[in-house]
Coordinates of C-alpha atoms and ligand atoms in Angstrom, one line a residue:
X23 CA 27.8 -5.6 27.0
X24 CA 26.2 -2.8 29.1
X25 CA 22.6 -4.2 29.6
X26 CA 21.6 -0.4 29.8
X27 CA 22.7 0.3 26.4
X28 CA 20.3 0.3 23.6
X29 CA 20.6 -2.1 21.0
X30 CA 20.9 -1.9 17.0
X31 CA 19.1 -3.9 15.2
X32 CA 20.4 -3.8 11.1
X33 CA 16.6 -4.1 9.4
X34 CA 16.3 -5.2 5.5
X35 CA 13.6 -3.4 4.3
X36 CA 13.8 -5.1 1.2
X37 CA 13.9 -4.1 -2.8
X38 CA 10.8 -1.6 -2.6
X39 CA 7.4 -3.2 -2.7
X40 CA 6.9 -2.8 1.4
X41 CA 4.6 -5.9 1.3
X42 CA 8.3 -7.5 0.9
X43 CA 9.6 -6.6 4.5
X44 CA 10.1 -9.5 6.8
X45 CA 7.8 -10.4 9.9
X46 CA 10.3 -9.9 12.1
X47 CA 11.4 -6.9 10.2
X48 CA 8.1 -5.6 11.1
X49 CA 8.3 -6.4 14.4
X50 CA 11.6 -4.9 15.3
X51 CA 9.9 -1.4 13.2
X52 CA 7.3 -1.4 16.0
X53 CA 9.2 -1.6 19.4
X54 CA 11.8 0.5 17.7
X55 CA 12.5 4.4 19.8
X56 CA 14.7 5.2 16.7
X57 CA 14.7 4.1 13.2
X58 CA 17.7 5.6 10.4
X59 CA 16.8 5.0 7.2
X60 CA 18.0 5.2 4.0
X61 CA 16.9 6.6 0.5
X62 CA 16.5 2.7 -0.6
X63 CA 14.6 1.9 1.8
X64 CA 10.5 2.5 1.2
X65 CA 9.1 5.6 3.4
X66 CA 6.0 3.8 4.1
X67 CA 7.8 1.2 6.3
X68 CA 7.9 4.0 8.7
X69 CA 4.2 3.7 8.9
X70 CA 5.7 1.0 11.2
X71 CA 7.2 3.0 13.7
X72 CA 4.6 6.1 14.3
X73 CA 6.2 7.1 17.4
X74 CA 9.4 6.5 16.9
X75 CA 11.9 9.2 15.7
X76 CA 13.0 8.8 12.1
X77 CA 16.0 10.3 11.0
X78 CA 16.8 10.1 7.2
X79 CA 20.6 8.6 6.4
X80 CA 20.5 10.2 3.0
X81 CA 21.9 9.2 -0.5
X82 CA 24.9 7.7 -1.5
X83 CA 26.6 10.5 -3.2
X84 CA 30.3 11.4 -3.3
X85 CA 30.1 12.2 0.3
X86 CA 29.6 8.7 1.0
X87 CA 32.4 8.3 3.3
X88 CA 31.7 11.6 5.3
X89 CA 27.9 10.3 5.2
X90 CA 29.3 6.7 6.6
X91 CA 30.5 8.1 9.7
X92 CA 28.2 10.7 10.5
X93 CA 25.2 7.2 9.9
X94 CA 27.9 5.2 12.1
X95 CA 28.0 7.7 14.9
X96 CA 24.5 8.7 14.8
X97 CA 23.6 4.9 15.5
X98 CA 26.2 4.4 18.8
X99 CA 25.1 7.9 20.0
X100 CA 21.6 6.8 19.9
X101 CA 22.1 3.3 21.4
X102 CA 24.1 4.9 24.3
X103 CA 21.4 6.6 25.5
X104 CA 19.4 3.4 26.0
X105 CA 17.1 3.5 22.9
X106 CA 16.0 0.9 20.9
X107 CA 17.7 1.7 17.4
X108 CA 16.4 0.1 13.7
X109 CA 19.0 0.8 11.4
X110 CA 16.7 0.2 8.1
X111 CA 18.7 -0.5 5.2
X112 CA 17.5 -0.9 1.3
X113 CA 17.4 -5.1 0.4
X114 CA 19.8 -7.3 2.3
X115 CA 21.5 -4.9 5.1
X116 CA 24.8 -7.6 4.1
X117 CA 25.0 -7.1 0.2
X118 CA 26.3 -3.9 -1.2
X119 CA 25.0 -2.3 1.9
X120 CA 28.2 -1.4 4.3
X121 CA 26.3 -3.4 6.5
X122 CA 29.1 -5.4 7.9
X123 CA 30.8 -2.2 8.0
X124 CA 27.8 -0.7 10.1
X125 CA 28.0 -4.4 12.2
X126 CA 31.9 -3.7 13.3
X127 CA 31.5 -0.5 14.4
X128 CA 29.0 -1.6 17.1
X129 CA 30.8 -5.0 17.7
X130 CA 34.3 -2.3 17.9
X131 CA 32.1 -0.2 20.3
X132 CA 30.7 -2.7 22.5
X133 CA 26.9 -2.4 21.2
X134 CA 24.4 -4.8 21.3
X135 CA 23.1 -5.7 17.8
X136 CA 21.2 -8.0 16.1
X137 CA 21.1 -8.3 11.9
X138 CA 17.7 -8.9 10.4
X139 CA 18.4 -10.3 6.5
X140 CA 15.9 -9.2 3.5
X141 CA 15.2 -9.4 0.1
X142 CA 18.1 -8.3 -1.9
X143 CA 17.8 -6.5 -4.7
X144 CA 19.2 -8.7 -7.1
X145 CA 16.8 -11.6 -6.5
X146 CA 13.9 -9.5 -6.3
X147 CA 14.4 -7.1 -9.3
X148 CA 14.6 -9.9 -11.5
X149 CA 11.8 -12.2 -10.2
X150 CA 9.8 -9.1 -10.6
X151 CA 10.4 -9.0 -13.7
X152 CA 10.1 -12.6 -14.7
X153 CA 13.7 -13.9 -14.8
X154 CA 14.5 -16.8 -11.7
X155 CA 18.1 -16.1 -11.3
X156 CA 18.4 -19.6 -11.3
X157 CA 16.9 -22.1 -13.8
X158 CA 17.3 -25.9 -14.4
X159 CA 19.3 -26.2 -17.9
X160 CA 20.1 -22.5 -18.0
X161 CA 22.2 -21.5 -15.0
X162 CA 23.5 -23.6 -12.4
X163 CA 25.1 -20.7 -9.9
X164 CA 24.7 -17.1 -9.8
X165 CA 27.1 -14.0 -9.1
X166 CA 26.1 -11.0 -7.5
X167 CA 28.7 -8.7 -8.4
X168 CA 29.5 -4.6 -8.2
X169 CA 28.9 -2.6 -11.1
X170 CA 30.6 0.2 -9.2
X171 CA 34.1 -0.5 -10.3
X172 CA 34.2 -1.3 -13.8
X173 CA 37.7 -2.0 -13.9
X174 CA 37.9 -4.5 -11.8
X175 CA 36.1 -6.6 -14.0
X176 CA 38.9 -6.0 -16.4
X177 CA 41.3 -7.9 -14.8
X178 CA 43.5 -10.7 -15.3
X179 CA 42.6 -12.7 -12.4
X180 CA 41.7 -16.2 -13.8
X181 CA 39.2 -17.5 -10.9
X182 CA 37.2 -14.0 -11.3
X183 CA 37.2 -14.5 -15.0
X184 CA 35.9 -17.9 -14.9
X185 CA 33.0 -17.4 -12.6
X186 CA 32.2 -14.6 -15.1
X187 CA 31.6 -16.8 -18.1
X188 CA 29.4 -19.0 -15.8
X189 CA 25.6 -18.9 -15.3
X190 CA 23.5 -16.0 -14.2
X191 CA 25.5 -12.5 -13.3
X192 CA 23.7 -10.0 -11.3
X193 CA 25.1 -6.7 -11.3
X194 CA 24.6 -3.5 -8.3
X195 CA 25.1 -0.3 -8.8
X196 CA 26.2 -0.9 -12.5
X197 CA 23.6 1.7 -14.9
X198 CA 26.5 4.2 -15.5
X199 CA 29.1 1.0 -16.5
X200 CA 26.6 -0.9 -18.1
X201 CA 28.9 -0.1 -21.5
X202 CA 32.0 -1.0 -20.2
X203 CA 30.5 -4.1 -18.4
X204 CA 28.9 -5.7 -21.4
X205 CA 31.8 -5.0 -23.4
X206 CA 33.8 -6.8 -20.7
X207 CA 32.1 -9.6 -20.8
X208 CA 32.6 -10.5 -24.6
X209 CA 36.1 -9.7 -24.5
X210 CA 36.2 -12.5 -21.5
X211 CA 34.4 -15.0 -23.7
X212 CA 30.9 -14.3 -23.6
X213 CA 29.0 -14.5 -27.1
X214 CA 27.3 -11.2 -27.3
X215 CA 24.4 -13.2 -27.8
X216 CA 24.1 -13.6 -24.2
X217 CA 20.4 -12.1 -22.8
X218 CA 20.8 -9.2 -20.6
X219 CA 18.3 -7.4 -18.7
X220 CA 18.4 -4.2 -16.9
X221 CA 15.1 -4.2 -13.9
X222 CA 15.0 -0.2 -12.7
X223 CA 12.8 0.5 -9.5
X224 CA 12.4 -3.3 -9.1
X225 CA 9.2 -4.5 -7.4
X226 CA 8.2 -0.8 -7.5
X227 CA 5.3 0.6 -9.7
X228 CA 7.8 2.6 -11.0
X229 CA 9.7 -0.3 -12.4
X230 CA 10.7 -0.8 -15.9
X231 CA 12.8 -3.6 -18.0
X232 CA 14.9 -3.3 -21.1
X233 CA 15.7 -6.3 -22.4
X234 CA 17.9 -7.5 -25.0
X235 CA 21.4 -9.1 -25.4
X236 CA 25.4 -8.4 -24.1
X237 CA 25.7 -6.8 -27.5
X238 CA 22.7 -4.3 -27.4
X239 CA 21.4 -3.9 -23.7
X240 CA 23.6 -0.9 -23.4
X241 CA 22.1 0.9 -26.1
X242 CA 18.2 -0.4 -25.2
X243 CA 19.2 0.6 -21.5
X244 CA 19.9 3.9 -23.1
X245 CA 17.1 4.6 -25.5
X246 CA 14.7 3.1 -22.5
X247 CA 16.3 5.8 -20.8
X248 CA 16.6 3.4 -17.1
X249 CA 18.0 5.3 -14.4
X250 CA 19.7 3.7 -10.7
X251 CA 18.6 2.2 -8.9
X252 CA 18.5 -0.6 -11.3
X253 CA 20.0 -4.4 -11.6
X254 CA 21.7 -5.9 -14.8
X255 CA 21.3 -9.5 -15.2
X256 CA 23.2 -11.3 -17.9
X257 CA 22.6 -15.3 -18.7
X258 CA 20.2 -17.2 -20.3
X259 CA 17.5 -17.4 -17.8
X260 CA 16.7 -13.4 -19.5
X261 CA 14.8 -15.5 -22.1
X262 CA 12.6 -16.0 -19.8
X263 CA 11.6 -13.1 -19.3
X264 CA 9.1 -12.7 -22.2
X265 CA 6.9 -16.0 -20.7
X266 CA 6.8 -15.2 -17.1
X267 CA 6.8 -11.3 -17.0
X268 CA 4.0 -11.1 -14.3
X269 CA 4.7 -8.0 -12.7
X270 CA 5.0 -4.9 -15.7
X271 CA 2.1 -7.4 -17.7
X272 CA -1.1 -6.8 -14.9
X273 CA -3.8 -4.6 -16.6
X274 CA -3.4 -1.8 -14.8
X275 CA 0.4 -1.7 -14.4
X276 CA 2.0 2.0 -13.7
X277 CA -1.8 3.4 -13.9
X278 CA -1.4 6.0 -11.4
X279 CA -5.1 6.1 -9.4
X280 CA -6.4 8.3 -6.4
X281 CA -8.8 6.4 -3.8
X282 CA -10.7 9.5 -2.2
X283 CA -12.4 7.5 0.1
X284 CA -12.6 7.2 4.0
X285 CA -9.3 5.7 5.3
X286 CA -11.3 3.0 7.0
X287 CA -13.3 2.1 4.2
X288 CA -10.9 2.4 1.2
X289 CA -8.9 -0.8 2.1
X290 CA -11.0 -3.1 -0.3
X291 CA -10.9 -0.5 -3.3
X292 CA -7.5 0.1 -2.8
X293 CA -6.4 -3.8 -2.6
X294 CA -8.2 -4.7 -5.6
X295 CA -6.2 -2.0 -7.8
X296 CA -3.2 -2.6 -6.3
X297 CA -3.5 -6.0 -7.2
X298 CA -4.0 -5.4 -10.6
X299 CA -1.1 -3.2 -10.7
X300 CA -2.0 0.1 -10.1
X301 CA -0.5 2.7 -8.1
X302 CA -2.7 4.0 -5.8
X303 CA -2.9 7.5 -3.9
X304 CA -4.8 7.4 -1.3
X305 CA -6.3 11.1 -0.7
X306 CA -9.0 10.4 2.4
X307 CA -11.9 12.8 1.8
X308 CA -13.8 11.7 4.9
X309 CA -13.4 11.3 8.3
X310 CA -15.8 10.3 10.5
X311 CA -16.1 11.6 13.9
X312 CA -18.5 11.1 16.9
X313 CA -21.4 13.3 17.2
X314 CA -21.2 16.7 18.9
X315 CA -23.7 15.8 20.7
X316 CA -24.8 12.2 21.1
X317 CA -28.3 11.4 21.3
X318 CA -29.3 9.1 24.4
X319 CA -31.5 6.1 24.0
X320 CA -33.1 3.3 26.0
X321 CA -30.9 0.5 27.6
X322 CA -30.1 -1.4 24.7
X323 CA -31.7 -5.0 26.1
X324 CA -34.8 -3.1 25.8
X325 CA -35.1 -3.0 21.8
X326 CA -35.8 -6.3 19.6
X327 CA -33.9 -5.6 16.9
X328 CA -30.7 -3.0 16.2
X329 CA -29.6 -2.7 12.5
X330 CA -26.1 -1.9 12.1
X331 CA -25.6 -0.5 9.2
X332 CA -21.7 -0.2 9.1
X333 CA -18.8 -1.2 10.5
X334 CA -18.4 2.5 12.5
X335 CA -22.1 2.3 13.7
X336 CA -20.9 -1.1 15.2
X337 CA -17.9 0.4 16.9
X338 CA -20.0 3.0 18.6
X339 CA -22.6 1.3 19.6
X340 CA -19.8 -0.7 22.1
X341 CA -18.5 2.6 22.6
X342 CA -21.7 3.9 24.1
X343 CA -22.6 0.6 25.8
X344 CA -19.5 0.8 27.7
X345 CA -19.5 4.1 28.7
X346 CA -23.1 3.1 30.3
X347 CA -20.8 0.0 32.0
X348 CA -22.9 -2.7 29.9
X349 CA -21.0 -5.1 27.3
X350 CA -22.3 -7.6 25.2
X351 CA -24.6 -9.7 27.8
X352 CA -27.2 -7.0 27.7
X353 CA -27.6 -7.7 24.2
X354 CA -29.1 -11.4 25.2
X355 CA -32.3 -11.8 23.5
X356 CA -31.8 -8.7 20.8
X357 CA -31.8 -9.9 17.4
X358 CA -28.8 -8.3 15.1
X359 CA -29.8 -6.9 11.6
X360 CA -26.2 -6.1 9.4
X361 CA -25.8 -4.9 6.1
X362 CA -22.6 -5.3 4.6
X363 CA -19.9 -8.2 5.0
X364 CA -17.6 -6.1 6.3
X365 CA -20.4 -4.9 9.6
X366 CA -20.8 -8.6 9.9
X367 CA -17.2 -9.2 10.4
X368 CA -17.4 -6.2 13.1
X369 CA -20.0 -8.1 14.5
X370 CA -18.4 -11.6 14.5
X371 CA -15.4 -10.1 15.7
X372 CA -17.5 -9.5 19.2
X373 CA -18.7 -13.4 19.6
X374 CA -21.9 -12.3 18.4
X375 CA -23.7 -13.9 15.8
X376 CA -25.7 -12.4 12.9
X377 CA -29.6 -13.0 13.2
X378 CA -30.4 -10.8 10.1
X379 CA -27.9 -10.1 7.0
X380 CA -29.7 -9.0 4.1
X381 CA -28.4 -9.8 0.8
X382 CA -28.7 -6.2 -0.6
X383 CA -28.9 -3.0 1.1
X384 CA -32.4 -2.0 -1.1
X385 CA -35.5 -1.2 0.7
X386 CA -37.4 -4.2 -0.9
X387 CA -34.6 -6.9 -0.3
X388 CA -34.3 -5.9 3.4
X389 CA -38.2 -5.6 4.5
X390 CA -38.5 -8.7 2.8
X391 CA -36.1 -10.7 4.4
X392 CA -37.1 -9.0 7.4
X393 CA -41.0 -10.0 7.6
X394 CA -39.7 -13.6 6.9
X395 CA -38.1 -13.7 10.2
X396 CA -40.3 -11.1 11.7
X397 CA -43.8 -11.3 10.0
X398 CA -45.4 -8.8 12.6
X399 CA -43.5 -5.9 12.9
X400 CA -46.0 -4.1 15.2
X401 CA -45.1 -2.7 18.4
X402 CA -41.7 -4.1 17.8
X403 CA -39.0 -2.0 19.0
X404 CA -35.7 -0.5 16.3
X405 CA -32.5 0.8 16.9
X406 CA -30.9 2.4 14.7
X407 CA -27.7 3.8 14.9
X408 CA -26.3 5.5 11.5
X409 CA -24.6 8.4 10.3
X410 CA -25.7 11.4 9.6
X411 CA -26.2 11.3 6.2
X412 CA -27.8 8.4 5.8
X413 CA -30.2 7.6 3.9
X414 CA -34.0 7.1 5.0
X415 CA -35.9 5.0 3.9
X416 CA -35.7 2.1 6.1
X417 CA -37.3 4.2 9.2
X418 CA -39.6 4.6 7.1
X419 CA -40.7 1.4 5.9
X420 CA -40.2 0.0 9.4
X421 CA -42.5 2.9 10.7
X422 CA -45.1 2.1 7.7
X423 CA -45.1 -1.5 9.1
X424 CA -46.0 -0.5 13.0
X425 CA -42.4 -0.5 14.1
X426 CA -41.1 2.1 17.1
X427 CA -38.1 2.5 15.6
X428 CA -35.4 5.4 17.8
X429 CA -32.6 6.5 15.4
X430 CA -29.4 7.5 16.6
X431 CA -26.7 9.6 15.2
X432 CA -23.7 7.1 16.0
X433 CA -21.4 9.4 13.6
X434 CA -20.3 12.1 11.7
X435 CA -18.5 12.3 8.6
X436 CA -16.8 15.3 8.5
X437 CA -14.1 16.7 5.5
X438 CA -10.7 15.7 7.0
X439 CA -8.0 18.2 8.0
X440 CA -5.4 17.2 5.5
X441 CA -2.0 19.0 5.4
X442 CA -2.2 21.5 2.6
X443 CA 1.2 19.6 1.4
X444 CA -0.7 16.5 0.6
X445 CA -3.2 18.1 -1.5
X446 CA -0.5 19.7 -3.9
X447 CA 1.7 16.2 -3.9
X448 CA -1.7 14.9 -5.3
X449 CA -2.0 18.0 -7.7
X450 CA 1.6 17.1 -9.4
X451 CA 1.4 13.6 -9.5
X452 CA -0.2 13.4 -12.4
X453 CA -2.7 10.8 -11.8
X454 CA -4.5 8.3 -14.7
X455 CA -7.5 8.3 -12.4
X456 CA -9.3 10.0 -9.2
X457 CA -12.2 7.6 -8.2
X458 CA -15.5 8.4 -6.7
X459 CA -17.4 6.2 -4.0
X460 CA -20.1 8.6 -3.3
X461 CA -20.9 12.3 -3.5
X462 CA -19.5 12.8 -0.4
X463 CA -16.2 12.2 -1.6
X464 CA -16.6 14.3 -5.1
X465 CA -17.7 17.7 -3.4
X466 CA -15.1 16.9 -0.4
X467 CA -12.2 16.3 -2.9
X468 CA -13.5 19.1 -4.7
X469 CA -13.5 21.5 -1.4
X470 CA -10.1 20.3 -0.4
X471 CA -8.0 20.3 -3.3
X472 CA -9.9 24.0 -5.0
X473 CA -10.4 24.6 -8.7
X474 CA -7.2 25.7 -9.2
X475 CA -5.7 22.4 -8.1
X476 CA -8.3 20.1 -10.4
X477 CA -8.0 21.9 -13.3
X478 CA -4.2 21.1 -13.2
X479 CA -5.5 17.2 -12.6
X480 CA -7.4 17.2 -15.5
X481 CA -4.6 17.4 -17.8
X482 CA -3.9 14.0 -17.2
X483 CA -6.9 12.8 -15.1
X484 CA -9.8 10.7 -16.2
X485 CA -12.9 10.3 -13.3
X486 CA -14.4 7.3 -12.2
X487 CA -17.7 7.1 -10.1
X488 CA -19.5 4.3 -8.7
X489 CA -23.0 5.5 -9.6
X490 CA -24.7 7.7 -11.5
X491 CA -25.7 9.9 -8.3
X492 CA -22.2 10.1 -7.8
X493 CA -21.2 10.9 -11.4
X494 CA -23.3 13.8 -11.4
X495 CA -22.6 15.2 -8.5
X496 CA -19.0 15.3 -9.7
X497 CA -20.0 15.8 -13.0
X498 CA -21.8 19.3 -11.6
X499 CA -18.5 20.1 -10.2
X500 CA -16.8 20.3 -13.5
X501 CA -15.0 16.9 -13.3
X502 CA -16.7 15.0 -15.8
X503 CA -17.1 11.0 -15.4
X504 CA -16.3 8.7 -18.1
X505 CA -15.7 5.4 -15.9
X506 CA -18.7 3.8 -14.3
X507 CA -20.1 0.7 -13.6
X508 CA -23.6 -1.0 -14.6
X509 CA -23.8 -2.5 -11.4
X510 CA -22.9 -0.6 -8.2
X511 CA -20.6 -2.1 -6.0
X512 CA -16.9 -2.0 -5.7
X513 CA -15.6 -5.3 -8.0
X514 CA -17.8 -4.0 -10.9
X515 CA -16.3 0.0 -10.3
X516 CA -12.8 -1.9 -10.6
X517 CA -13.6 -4.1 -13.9
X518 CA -15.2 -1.1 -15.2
X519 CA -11.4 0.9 -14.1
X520 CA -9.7 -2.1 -16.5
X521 CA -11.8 -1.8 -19.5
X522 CA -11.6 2.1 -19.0
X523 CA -8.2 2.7 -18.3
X524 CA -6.4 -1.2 -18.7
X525 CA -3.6 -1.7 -21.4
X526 CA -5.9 -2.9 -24.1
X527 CA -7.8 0.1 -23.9
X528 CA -5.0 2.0 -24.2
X529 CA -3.7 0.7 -26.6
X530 CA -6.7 0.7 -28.4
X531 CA -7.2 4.0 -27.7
X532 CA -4.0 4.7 -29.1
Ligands
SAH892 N1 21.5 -3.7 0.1 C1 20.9 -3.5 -1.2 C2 21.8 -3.1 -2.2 C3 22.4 -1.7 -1.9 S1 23.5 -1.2 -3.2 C4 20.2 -4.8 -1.6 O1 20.4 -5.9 -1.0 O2 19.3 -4.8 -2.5 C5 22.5 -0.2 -4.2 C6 22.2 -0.9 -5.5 O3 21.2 -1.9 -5.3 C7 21.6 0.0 -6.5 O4 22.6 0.8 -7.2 C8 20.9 -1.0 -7.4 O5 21.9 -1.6 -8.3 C9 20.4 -2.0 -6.4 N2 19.0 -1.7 -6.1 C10 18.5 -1.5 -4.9 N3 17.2 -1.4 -4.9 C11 16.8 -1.6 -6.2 C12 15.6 -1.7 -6.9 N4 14.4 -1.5 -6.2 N5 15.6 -2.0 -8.2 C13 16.8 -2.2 -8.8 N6 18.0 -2.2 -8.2 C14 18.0 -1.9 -6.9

């Protein structure tokens, strides 16, 4: 091997969901200079891989072949110049994937390669679903078989009929067959009572299951109306299916639901409803940005207390400190005021400890927990670095109480430049839901999307806000909100999404 060669490496991506990639999937994405991917294999992997070039393999149509060795060539070109090349490939690169075949051309070609396994299909499909292709009492082996060549299954080779008739069978590529399959099957020996499923998307939120037996799934497939990619499983571990169906069964399975917060900010939101099985949409409607021009204040070792208010206030003050060639010894002898769990974490993540973290950020709460550490305020000295917009009534109160207090802006937050592309993939996606986290974010979304764009949303759109300030400022704006919680923080804006827009009340609804 020519050490001055690239290298391949043959990436599973996995069935779908990209939490599902391998670490050292991952890892390879990262140091990769090229990465060729195909239409199995989930776009946001290449989140991955910012700076390297991504070329797109395609689909596997009838041009397969042609497509082969233009995907074959592409990959010893690349590697020849040096780079570092992730061939990403849907599931296991080695099932049904013309990995091997991918493999021997470098191996013929004298590239280095390397092969990194993932989830296949035809394990994950199913377990998303609920059915273990595998099952004490039910199936003792399992088959993964191609669905691609029906008549091959109609054959009169004995050992391939007898493995048929055997525990769980896990079909690829088989939606257009699934007819001539199940049919197979019965005429082999199979009583067309046999369960059979048929997982489309699987481990996606656009997943969906038709379940039913060897004599029916053809027609349940049909009226369902699944589409590839999808995997047909036939045995008796289906029945299982209706207990441990985990995946399609989460409240807000398939709700489609647009997070219009800050990027930096929307992670919690946007976990939560994952979670619970939404698809979210993240459409950031705020960026934050330093200040045109930033305000100087004293040498920090020269206030008493600096309240950090969020996690970006944290990150500039550091910024600023360091530009000034100080670091976190000149805070000795500050105390540290946070609000939030998340600014605390900030904090923490510097070796500094907390002196002050309110439980709530209300005026009361925080003087009061305050004076208890600090019963004379007077003379004492503030900083307080915070965004522009915020709000102002803890200067205020720390003024009323004799503080100095010197605020700071330590940040902007600006409407982001998103491509014009983005906006109208949100306008057609036809979303259940477009949440509110402030007002910020409802005139923002309303600026960048236009009324042209919302009035299409609301067609299918409901609106969720976190407060009433919130609702009404969207509200004003002509999307009205019918989803909001009693209590204002994030987990009570998400149970408040269930009962609003969860199965139940759909159904209910209904
Ligand atoms: N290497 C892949 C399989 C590629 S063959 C793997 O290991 O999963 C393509 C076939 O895989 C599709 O026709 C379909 O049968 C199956 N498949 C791939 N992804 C799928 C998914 N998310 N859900 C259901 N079937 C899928």
């Amino acid at each position: 091997m020519n050490p001055a060669q690239g290298k391949v490496w043959l990436v599973g991506a996995g069935p779908g969901d990209p939490g599902l990639l391998t670490i050292r999937g991952k890892e390879c994405l990262e140091h990769a200079d090229v990465v060729i991917y195909d239409s199995l294999a989930n776009e946001a992997l290449l989140d991955y891989a910012p700076t390297a070039e991504h070329i797109f393999a395609g689909k596997a149509t009838d041009k397969h072949m042609l497509l082969q060795d233009e995907i074959n060539r592409v990959m010893r070109e690349q590697a020849s110049q040096g780079k570092r090349v992730v061939r990403l490939k849907g599931g296991d690169p080695f099932v049904f994937g013309r990995g091997g075949e991918e493999a021997l051309v470098l191996a013929d070609a004298g590239i280095a390669f390397e092969i990194v396994p993932g989830i296949t299909a035809g394990i994950a499909g199913p377990a998303y679903a609920g059915i273990p292709v595998t099952h004490r009492g039910l199936a003792t082996c399992y088959t993964l078989i191609t669905g691609h060549d029906a008549e091959a299954l109609e054959t009169d080779d004995e050992d391939l009929s007898q493995l048929l008739l055997r525990g769980t069978l896990v079909f690829y590529m088989g939606v257009r067959n699934l007819p001539r399959i199940a049919a197979q099957l019965v005429a082999l020996g199979r009583p067309d009572t046999t369960p059979a499923a048929i997982v489309q998307w699987g481990t996606d939120p656009k997943q969906r299951t038709a379940v039913g037996t060897l004599a029916d799934i053809a027609e349940r497939a049909h009226d369902e109306c699944i589409q590839p990619p999808a995997i047909i499983v036939v045995g008796e571990v289906v029945s299982l299916h209706d207990t441990l169906s985990w995946f399609e069964s989460r409240p807000l399975f398939g709700k489609r639901i647009v997070v219009t917060r800050a990027r930096s900010q929307a992670s919690d939101l946007v976990r939560h409803l994952q979670e619970l099985g939404a698809d979210v949409f993240e459409f950031p409607t705020i960026a934050i940005e330093p200040p045109e021009n930033p305000e100087p204040f004293d040498p920090v070792n020269t206030y008493d207390w600096i309240v950090l208010t969020s996690v970006n206030a944290v990150e500039m003050l550091f910024e600023r400190m360091d530009n000034l060639g100080q670091d976190a010894r000149d805070l000795a002898g500050v105390r540290l005021c946070v609000i939030g769990s998340a600014t605390s974490e900030a904090v923490r993540r510097r070796f500094l400890r907390v002196d002050l973290m309110p439980e709530k950020y209300v005026a009361e709460y925080l003087m009061a927990a305050l004076l208890a550490q600090e019963p004379d305020l007077a003379g004492k000295r503030f900083l307080l670095p915070r965004a522009d917009i915020a709000r102002s009534f803890l200067p205020e109160e720390l003024r009323k109480h004799g503080a100095d207090v010197t605020e700071v802006v330590a940040y902007r937050t600006v409407v982001p430049r998103t491509p014009d592309s983005l906006a109208e993939r949100l306008a057609t996606y036809r979303p259940d839901l477009v949440t509110f986290t402030s007002s910020s974010t409802a005139r923002n979304f309303y600026e960048m999307l236009g009324a042209e764009r919302i009035a299409r949303l609301k067609q299918t759109a409901k609106f969720g806000a976190i407060g009433p300030i919130t609702a009404k400022t969207a509200g004003s704006l002509g999307m009205p909100v019918t989803i909001e919680p009693d209590t204002h923080d994030i987990p009570n804006f998400v149970r408040a999404i269930v009962d609003g827009l969860g199965r139940e009340a759909t159904e209910a609804g209904r």
